[in-house]
Every structure is written in structure tokens, then in C-alpha cells.
JSON list of C-alpha atoms and ligand atoms in Angstrom, two decimals:
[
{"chain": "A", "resi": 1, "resn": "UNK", "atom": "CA", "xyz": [0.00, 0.00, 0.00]},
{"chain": "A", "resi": 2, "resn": "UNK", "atom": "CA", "xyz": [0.58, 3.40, -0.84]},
{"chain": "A", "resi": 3, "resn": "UNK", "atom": "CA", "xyz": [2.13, 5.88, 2.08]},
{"chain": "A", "resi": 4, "resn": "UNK", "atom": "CA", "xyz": [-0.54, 8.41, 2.75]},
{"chain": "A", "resi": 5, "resn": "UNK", "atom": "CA", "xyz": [2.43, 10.68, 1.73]},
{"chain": "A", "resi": 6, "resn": "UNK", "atom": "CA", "xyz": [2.89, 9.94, -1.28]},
{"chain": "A", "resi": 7, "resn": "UNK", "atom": "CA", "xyz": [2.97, 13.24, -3.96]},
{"chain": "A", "resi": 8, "resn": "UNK", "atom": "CA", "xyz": [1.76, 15.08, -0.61]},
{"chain": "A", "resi": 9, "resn": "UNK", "atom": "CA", "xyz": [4.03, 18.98, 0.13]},
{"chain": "A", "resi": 10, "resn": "UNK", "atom": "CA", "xyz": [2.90, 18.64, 4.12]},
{"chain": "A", "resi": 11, "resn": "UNK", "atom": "CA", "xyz": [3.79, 21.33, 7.03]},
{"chain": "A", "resi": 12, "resn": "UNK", "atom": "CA", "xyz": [7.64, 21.32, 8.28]},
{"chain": "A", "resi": 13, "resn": "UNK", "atom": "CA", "xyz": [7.34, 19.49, 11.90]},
{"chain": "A", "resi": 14, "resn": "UNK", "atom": "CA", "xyz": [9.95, 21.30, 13.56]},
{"chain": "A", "resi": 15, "resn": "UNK", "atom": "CA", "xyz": [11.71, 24.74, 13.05]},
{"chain": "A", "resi": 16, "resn": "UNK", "atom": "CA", "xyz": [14.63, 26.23, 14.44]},
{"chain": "A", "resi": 17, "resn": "UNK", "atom": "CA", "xyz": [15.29, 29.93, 15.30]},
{"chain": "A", "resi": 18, "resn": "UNK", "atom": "CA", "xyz": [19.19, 30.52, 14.33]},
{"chain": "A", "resi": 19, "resn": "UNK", "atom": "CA", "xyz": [19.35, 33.62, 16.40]},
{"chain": "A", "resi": 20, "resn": "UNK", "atom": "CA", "xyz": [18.91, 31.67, 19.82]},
{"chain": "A", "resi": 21, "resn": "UNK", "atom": "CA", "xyz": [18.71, 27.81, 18.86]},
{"chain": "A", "resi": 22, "resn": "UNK", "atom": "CA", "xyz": [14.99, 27.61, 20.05]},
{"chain": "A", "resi": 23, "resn": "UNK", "atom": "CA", "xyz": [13.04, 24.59, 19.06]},
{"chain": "A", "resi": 24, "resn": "UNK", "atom": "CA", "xyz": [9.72, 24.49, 17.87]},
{"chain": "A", "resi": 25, "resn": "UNK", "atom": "CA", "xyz": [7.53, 21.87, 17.40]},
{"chain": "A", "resi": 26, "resn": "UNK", "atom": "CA", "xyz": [4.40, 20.43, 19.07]},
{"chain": "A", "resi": 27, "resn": "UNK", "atom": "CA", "xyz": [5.78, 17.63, 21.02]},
{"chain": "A", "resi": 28, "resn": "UNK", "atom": "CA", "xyz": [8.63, 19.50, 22.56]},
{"chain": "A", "resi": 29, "resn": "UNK", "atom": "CA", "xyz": [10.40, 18.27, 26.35]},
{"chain": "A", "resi": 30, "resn": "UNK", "atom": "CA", "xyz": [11.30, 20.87, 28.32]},
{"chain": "A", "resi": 31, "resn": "UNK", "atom": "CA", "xyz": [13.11, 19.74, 31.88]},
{"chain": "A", "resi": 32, "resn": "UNK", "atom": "CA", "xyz": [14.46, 22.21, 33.72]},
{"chain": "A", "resi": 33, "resn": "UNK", "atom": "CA", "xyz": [16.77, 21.31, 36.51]},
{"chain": "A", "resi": 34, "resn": "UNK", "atom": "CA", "xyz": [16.71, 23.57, 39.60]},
{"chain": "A", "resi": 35, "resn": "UNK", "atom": "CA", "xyz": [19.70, 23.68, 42.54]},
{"chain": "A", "resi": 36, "resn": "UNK", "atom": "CA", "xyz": [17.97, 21.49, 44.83]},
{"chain": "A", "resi": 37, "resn": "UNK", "atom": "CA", "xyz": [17.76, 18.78, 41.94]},
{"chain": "A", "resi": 38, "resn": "UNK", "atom": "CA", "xyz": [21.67, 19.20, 41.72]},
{"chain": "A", "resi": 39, "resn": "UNK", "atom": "CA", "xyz": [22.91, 17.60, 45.40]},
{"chain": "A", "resi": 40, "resn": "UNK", "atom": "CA", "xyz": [26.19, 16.56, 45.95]},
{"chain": "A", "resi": 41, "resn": "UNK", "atom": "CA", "xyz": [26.74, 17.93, 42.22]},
{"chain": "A", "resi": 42, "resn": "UNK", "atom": "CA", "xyz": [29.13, 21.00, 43.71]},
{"chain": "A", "resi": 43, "resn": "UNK", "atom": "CA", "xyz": [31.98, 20.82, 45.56]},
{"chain": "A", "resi": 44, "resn": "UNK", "atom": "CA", "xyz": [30.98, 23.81, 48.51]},
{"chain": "A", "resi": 45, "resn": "UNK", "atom": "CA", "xyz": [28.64, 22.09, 50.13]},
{"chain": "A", "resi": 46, "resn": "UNK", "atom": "CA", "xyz": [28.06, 25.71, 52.22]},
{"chain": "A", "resi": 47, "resn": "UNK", "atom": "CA", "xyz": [27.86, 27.94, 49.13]},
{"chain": "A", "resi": 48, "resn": "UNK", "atom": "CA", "xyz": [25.45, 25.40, 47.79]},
{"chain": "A", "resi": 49, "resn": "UNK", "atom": "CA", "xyz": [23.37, 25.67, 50.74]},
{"chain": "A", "resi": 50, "resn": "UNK", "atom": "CA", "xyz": [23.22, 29.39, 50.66]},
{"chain": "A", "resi": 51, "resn": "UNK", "atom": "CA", "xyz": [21.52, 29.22, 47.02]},
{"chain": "A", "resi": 52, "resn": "UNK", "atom": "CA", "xyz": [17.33, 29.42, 46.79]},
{"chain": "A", "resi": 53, "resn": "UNK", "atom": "CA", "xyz": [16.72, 25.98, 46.03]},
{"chain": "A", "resi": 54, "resn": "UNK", "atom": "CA", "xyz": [14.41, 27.00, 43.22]},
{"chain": "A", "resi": 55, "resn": "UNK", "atom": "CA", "xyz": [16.99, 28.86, 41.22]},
{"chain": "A", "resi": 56, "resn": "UNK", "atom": "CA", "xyz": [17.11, 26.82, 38.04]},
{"chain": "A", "resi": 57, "resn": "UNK", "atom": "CA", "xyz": [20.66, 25.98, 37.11]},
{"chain": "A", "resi": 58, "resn": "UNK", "atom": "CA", "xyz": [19.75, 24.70, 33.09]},
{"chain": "A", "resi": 59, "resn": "UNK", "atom": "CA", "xyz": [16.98, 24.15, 31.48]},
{"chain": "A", "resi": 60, "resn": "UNK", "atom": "CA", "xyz": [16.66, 21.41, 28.20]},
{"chain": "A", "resi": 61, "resn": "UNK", "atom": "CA", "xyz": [14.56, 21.76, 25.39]},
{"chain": "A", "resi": 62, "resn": "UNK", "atom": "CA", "xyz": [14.59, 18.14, 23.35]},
{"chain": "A", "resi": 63, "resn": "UNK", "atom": "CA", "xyz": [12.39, 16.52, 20.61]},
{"chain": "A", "resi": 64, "resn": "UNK", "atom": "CA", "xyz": [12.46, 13.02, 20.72]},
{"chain": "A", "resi": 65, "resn": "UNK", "atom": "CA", "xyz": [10.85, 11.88, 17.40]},
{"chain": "A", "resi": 66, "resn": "UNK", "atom": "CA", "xyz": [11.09, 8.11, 18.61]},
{"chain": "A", "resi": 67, "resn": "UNK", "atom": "CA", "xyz": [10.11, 6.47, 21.82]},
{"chain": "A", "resi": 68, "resn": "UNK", "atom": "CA", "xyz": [12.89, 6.66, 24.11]},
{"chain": "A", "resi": 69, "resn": "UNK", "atom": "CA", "xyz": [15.47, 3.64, 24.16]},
{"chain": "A", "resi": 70, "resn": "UNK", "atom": "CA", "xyz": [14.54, 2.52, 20.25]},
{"chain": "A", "resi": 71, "resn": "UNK", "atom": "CA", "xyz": [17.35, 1.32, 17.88]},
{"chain": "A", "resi": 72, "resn": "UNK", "atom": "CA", "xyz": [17.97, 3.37, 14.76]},
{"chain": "A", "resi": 73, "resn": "UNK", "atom": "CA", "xyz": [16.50, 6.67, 15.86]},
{"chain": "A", "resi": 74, "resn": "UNK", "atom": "CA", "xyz": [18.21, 10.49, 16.72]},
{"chain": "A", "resi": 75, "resn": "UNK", "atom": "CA", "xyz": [17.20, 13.15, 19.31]},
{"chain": "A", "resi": 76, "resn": "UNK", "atom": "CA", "xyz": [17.53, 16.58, 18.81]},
{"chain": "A", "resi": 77, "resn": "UNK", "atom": "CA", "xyz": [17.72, 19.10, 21.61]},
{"chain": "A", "resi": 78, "resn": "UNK", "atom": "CA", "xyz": [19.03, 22.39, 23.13]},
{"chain": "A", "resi": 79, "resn": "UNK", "atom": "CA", "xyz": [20.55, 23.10, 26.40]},
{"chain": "A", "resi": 80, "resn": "UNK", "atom": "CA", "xyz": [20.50, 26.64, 28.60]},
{"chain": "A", "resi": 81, "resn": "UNK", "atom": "CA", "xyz": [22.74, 26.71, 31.15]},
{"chain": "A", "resi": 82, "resn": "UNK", "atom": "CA", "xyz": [22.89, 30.09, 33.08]},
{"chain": "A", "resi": 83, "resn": "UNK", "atom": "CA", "xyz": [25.39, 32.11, 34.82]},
{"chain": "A", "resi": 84, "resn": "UNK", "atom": "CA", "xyz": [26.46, 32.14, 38.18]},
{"chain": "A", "resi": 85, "resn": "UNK", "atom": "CA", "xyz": [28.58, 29.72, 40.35]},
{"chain": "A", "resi": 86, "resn": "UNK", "atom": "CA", "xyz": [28.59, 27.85, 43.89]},
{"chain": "A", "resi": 87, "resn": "UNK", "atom": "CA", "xyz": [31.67, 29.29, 45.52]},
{"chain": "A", "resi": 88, "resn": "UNK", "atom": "CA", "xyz": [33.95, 29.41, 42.98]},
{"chain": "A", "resi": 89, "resn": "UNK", "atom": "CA", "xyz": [32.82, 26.19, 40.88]},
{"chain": "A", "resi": 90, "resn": "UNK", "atom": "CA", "xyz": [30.77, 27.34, 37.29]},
{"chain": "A", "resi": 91, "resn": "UNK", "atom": "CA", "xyz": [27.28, 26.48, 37.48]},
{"chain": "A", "resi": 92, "resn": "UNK", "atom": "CA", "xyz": [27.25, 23.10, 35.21]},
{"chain": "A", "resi": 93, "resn": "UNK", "atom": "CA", "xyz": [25.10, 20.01, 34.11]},
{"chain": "A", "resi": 94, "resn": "UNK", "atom": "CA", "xyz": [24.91, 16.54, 35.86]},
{"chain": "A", "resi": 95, "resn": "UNK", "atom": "CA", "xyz": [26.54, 15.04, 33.31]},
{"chain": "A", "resi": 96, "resn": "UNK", "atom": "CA", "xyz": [26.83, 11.21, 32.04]},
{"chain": "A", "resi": 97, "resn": "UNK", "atom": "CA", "xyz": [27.79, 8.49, 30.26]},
{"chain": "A", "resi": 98, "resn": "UNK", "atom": "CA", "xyz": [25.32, 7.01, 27.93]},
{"chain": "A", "resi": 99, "resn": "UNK", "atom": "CA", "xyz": [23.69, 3.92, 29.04]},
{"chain": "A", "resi": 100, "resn": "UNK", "atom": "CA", "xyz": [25.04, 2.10, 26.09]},
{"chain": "A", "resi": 101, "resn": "UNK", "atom": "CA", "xyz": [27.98, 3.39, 26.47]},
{"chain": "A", "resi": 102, "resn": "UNK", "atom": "CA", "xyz": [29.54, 3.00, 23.38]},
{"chain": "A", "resi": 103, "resn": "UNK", "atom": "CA", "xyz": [26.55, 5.93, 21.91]},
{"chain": "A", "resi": 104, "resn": "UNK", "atom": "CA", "xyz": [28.30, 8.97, 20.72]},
{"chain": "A", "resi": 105, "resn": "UNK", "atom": "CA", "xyz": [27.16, 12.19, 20.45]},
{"chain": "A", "resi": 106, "resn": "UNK", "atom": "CA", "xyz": [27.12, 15.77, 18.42]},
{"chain": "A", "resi": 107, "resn": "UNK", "atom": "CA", "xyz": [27.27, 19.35, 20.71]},
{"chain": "A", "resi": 108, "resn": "UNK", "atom": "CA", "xyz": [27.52, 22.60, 19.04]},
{"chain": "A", "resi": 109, "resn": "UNK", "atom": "CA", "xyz": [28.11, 26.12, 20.60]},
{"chain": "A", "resi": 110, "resn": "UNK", "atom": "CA", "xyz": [24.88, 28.55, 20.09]},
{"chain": "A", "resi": 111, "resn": "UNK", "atom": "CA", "xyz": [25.25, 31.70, 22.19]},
{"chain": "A", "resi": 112, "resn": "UNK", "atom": "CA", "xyz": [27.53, 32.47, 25.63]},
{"chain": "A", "resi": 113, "resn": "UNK", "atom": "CA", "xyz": [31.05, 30.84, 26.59]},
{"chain": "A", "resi": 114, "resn": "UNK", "atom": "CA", "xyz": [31.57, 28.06, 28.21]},
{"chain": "A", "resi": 115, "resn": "UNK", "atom": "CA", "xyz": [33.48, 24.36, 28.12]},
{"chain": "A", "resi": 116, "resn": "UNK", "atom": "CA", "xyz": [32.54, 20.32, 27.60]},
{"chain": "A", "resi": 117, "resn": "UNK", "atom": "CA", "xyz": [33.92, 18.55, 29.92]},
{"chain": "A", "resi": 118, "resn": "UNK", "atom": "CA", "xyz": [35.05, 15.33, 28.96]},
{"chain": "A", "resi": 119, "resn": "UNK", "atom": "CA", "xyz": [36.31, 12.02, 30.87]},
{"chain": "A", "resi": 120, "resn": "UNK", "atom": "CA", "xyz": [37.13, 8.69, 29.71]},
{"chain": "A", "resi": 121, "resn": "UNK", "atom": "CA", "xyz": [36.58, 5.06, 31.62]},
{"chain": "A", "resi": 122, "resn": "UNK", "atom": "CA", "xyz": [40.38, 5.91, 33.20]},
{"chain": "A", "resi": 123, "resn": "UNK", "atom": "CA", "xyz": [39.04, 8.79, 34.98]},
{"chain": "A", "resi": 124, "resn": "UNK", "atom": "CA", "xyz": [41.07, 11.09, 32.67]},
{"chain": "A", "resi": 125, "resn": "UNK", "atom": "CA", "xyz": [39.45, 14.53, 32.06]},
{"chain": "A", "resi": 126, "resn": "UNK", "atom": "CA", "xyz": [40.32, 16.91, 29.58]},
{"chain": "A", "resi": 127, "resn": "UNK", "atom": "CA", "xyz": [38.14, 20.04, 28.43]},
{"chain": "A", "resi": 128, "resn": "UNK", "atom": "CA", "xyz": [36.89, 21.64, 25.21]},
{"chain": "A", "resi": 129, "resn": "UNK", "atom": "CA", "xyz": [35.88, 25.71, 24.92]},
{"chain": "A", "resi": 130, "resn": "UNK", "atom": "CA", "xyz": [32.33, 25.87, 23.91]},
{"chain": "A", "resi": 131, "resn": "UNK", "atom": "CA", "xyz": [31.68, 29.17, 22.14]},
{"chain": "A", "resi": 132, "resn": "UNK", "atom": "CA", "xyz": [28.99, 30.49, 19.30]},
{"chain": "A", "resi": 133, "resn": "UNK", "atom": "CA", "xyz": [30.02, 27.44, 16.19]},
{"chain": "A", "resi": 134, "resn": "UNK", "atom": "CA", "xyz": [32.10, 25.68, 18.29]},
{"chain": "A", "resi": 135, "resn": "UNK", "atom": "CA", "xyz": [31.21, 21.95, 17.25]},
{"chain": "A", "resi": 136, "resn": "UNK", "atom": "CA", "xyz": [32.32, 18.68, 18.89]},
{"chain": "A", "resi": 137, "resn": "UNK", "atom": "CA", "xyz": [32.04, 14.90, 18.85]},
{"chain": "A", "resi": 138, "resn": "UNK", "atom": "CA", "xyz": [31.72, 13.07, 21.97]},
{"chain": "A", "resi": 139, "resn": "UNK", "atom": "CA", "xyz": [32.73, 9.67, 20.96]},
{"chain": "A", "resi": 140, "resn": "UNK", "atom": "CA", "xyz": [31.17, 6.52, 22.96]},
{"chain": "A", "resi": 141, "resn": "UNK", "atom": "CA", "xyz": [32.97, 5.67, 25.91]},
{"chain": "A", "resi": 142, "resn": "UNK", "atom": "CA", "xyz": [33.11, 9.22, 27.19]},
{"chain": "A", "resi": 143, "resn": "UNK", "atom": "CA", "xyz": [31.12, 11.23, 30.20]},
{"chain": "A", "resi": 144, "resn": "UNK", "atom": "CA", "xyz": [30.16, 14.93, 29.25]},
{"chain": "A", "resi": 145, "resn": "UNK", "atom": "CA", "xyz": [29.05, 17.89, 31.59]},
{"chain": "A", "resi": 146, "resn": "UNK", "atom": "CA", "xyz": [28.41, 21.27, 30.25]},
{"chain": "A", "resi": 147, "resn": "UNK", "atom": "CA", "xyz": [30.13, 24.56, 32.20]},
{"chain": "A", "resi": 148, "resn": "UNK", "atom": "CA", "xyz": [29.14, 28.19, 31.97]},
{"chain": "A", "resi": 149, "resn": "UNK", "atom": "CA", "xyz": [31.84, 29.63, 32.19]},
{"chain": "A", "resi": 150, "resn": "UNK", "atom": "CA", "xyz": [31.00, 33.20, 31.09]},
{"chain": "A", "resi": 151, "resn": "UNK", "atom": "CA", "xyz": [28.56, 35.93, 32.49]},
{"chain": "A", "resi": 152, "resn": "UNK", "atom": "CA", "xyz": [25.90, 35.43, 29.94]},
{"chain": "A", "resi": 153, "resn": "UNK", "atom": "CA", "xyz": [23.77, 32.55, 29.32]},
{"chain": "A", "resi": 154, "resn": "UNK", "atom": "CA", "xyz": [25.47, 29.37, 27.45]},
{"chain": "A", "resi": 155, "resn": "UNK", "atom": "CA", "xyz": [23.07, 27.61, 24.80]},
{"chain": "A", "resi": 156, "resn": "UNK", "atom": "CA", "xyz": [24.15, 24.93, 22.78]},
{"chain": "A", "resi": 157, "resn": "UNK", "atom": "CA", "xyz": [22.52, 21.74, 20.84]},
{"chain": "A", "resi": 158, "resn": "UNK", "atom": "CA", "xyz": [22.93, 18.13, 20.79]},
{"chain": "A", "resi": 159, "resn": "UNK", "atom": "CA", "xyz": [21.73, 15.45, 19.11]},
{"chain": "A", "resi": 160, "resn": "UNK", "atom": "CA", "xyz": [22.30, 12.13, 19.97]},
{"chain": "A", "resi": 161, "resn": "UNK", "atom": "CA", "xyz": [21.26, 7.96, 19.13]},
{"chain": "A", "resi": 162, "resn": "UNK", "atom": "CA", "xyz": [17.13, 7.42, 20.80]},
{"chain": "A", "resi": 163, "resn": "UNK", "atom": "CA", "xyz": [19.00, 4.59, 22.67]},
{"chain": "A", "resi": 164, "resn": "UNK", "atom": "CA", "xyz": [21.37, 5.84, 23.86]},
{"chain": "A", "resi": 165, "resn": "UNK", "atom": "CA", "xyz": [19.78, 6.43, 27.39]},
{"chain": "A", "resi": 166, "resn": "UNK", "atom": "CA", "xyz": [21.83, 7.99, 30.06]},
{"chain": "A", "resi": 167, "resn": "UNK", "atom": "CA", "xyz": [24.01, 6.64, 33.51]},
{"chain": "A", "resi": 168, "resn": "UNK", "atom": "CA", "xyz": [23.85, 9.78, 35.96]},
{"chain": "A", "resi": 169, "resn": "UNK", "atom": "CA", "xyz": [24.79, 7.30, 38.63]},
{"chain": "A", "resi": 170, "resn": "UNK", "atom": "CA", "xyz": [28.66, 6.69, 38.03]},
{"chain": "A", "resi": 171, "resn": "UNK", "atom": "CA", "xyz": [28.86, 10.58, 37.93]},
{"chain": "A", "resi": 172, "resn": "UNK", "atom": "CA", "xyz": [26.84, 11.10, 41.28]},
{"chain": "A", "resi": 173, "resn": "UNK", "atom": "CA", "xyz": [28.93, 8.31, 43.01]},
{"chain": "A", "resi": 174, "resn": "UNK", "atom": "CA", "xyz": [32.52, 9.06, 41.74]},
{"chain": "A", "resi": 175, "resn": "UNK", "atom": "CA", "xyz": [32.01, 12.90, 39.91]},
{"chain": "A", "resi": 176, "resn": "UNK", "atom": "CA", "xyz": [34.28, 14.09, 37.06]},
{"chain": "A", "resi": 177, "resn": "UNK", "atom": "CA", "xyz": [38.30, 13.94, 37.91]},
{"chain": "A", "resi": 178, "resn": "UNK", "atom": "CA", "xyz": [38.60, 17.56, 37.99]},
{"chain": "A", "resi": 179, "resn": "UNK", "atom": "CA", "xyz": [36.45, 20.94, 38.35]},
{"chain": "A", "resi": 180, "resn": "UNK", "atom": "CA", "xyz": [35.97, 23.66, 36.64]},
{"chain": "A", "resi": 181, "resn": "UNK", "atom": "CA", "xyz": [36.84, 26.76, 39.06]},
{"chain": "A", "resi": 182, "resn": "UNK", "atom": "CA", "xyz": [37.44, 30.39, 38.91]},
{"chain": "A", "resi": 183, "resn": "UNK", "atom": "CA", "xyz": [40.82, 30.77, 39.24]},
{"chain": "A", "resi": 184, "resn": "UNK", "atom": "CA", "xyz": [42.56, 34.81, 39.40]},
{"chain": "A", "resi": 185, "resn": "UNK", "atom": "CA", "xyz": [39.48, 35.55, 37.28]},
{"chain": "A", "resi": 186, "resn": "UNK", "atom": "CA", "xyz": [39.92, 32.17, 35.00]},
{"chain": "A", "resi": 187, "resn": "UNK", "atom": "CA", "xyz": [38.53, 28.87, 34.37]},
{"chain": "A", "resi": 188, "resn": "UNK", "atom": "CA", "xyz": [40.56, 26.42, 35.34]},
{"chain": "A", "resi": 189, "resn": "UNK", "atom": "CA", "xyz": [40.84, 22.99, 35.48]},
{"chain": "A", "resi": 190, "resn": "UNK", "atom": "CA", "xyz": [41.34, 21.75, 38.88]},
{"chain": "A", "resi": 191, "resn": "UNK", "atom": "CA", "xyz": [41.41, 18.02, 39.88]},
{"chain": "A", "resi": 192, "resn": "UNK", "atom": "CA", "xyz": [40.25, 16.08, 42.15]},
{"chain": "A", "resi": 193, "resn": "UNK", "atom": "CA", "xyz": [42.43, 13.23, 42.92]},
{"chain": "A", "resi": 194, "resn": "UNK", "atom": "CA", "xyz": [44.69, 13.11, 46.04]},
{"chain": "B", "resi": 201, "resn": "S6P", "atom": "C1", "xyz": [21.71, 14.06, 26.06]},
{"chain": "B", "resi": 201, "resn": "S6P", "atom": "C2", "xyz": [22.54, 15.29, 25.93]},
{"chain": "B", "resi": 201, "resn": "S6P", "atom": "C3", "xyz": [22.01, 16.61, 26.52]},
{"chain": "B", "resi": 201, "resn": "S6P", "atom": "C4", "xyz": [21.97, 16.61, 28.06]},
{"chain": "B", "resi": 201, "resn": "S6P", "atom": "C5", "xyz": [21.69, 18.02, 28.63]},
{"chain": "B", "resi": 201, "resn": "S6P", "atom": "C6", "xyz": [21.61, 18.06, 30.16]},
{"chain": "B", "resi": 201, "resn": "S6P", "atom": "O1", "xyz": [22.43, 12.90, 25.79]},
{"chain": "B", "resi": 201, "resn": "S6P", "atom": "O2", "xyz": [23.87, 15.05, 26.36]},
{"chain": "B", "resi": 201, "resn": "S6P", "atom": "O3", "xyz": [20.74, 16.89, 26.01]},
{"chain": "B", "resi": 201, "resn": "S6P", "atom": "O4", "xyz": [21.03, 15.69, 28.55]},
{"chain": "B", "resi": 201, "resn": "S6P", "atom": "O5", "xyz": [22.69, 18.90, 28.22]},
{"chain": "B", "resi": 201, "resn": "S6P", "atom": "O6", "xyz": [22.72, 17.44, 30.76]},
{"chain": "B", "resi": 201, "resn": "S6P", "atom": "P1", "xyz": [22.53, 16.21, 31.75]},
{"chain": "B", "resi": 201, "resn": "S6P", "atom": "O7", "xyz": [23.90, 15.73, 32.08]},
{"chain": "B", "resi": 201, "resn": "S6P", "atom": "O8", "xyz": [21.76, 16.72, 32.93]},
{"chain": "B", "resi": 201, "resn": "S6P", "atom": "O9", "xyz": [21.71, 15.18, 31.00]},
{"chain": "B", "resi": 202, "resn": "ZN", "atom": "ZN1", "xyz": [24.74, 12.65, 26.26]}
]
């Protein structure tokens, strides 16, 4: 049979505004993720407490085209993560590995400043500067967190494999091998390890 498609011009699903990396569509996600959702995330366990626990840290816009954890499909999505720190640590994602690990991933640099951070199963962590084009490939294998590391927000977008799924928990038990801090005015990398 026929798809009811066929020699049909139909309606775009989803647009995208270049100016700010907005999605639109009818079925968009939008999670937002607020400081009390983020415990044991930072480092200053005091700072942290001093922060409204209804500020919201980053917010995700995603369509997900596919049901969630389906072979074959792609996710497309945008992430806002705004300004500000706890103590001197940049306000940042969870992060994870994917649940199938070996799932890579696209991220490209929309609007603000900021850096991926990147670790591999060795617990070695290197960063990448996020900026307006910036693009990078997370290859399987590897955890990612997002850091704002300027005084704007930072937006960027993502898409990524429908099962690729996500592991938050080897990041909340053992965290990243080094922190992103303001250092003399900077960002830098600072680890963790004794
Ligand atoms: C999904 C992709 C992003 C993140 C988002 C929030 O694989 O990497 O959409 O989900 O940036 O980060 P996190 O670590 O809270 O999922
Ligand atoms: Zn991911």
C-alpha cells in the first residue's frame, strides 16, 4: 500500500530559530533542573546551601521523534545553562555516560562561553571551549558535563542515538576527575584526585 504521503508537500514538523537555537515543534520536552535537583553535584557544600533551592541551574529543550530507548533513531535538543557559580565552581550540568555506552554524540556552541567537559573510563578529564560554532564529537565511551563559564547565558545543541539512554549514577557516586573553578578571574581545570 501506498504511504498516505505519497505526492503530498505537508507542514515542516519542527523549526529552528538561528538567532537563539529555540526549538519548535508540538511535542517538545522541556526539563528544567533547579539547585535542589543538583545535590552533591558541587563541591561547597556551604555555598550550595546558601543558594534558593528553586533557582534553576539549566533548562533542556529536546524533541524526541522516537520512543525513548529505540534502535535506529536520533534526538535533537538544546541546552541553557545560566550564569552564576557555587563558591567558585561554574554552574554546570549533571553530566553522564550514555547507558550504552559506546553511543556517541554531536554538541555545538549557540550563544555564551563556556566548556565540555570530557572524561574517559580511566578517569582522565580533559576540556573543550564551547563558544557560538564551536562543534564537537563526543565519541562513545566518554562522560560529558556542560560549564558556563561566562557571564551570559550558554546555549548549545545536541543530538544524539534514541538509545542511547543515560548513567547519571557513576557521575553522582565518583564525579568528574577535575572541576571547573574560577581561578585569578579564570577557568581552570582543577582536579580532584589526592
Ligand atoms: C543528552 C545530551 C544533553 C543533556 C543536557 C543536560 O544525551 O547530552 O541533552 O542531557 O545537556 O545534561 P545532563 O547531564 O543533565 O543530561
Ligand atoms: Zn549525552
Amino acid at each position: 500500500m501506498k504511504n498516505k504521503k505519497h505526492l503530498t508537500i505537508i507542514d515542516t514538523p519542527f523549526t529552528v530559530d538561528y538567532s537563539n537555537g529555540n526549538i519548535s515543534s508540538k511535542s517538545v520536552i522541556n526539563p528544567i533542573k533547579k539547585i535542589k535537583d543538583l545535590q552533591n553535584i558541587f563541591e561547597d557544600k556551604q555555598a550550595f546551601k546558601n543558594i534558593d533551592g528553586d533557582k534553576i541551574i539549566y533548562e533542556v529543550q529536546a524533541i524526541l521523534p522516537v520512543e525513548e530507548g529505540r534502535e535506529g533513531g536520533l534526538f535533537y535538543g538544546k541546552t541553557i545553562i545560566h550564569p552564576g557559580k557555587v563558591g567558585n565552581e561554574y554552574f554546570m550540568t549533571k553530566g553522564h555516560f550514555h547507558k550504552k555506552i559506546d553511543r556517541a554524540e554531536f554538541y555545538w556552541g549557540i550563544e555564551g562561553e563556556g566548556m565540555l567537559l570530557l572524561m574517559d573510563k580511566n578517569r582522565n578529564t580533559w576540556a573543550e571551549k564551547m563558544y557560538p560554532g564551536s562543534l564537537h564529537y563526543i565519541n562513545g565511551y566518554i562522560a560529558h558535563r556542560t560549564v558556563n563559564t561566562g557571564t551570559t547565558k550558554l546555549s548549545f545543541g545536541a543530538c544524539w542515538p534514541s538509545d542511547a539512554g543515560h548513567n547519571y549514577q557513576e557521575i553522582m557516586d565518583n564525579g568528574f576527575s577535575a572541576r571547573l573553578k574560577e581561578v585569578d578571574g579564570k577557568p581552570q581545570l582543577i582536579s580532584t584526585q589526592l
